[in-house]
Amino acid sequence: MAIRNIVKEGDEVLAKVCRPVTVFDDRLHTLVQDMKETLAKANGAGLAAPQVGVLKRLALVVDDDDSVLVLINPVIVETEGEQCPTEGCLSVPGVWGKTRRPAKVTVEAVDENGKPVRYTRTGIVAVCFCHEIDHLDGHLYREHVTEYVLFDD
Ligand code: ZN
């Protein structure tokens, strides 16, 4: 297992559309484990494979109970309502912005063993579902920012 380098805004890998995962082998499991370690070390709320330079439809989202949800080939199947969270991104360090996202999001995906999973979440986890799946299509949350937020250190 290893910590992987998180690519930053401006790297063209973040603008690409990722390919579906079709093989659930040791190589994929190693990638998932590496991404979990990388996410924990960066203290993030989510991490998408293109952020570590891998163009696969795989993302991790930290759940309400601090466990890590593994979302492979995820699709948003239902949304409800609206919220205006403040978002940041590990690939856009030091920048925060207010966005508009659905209040409640249902995602269908498979896990690292190819088993179907379905999660319905609200709050920050729902925001993360949208944010990470955007990454898989080459989009950054900046596209959703209505207003940037300045924090004093
Ligand atoms: Zn991000």
PDB file of C-alpha atoms and ligand atoms in Angstrom, residues 51 89-90 131 135, ligand 1:
ATOM      1  CA  GLN A  51      -7.213  12.848  -8.634  1.00  0.00           C
ATOM      2  CA  CYS A  89     -11.381  20.032  -3.260  1.00  0.00           C
ATOM      3  CA  LEU A  90      -8.067  18.293  -2.543  1.00  0.00           C
ATOM      4  CA  HIS A 131     -18.610  16.315  -6.330  1.00  0.00           C
ATOM      5  CA  HIS A 135     -14.609  14.344 -11.210  1.00  0.00           C
TER       6      HIS A 135
HETATM    7 ZN    ZN B   1     -12.617  17.277  -5.699  1.00  0.00          ZN
END
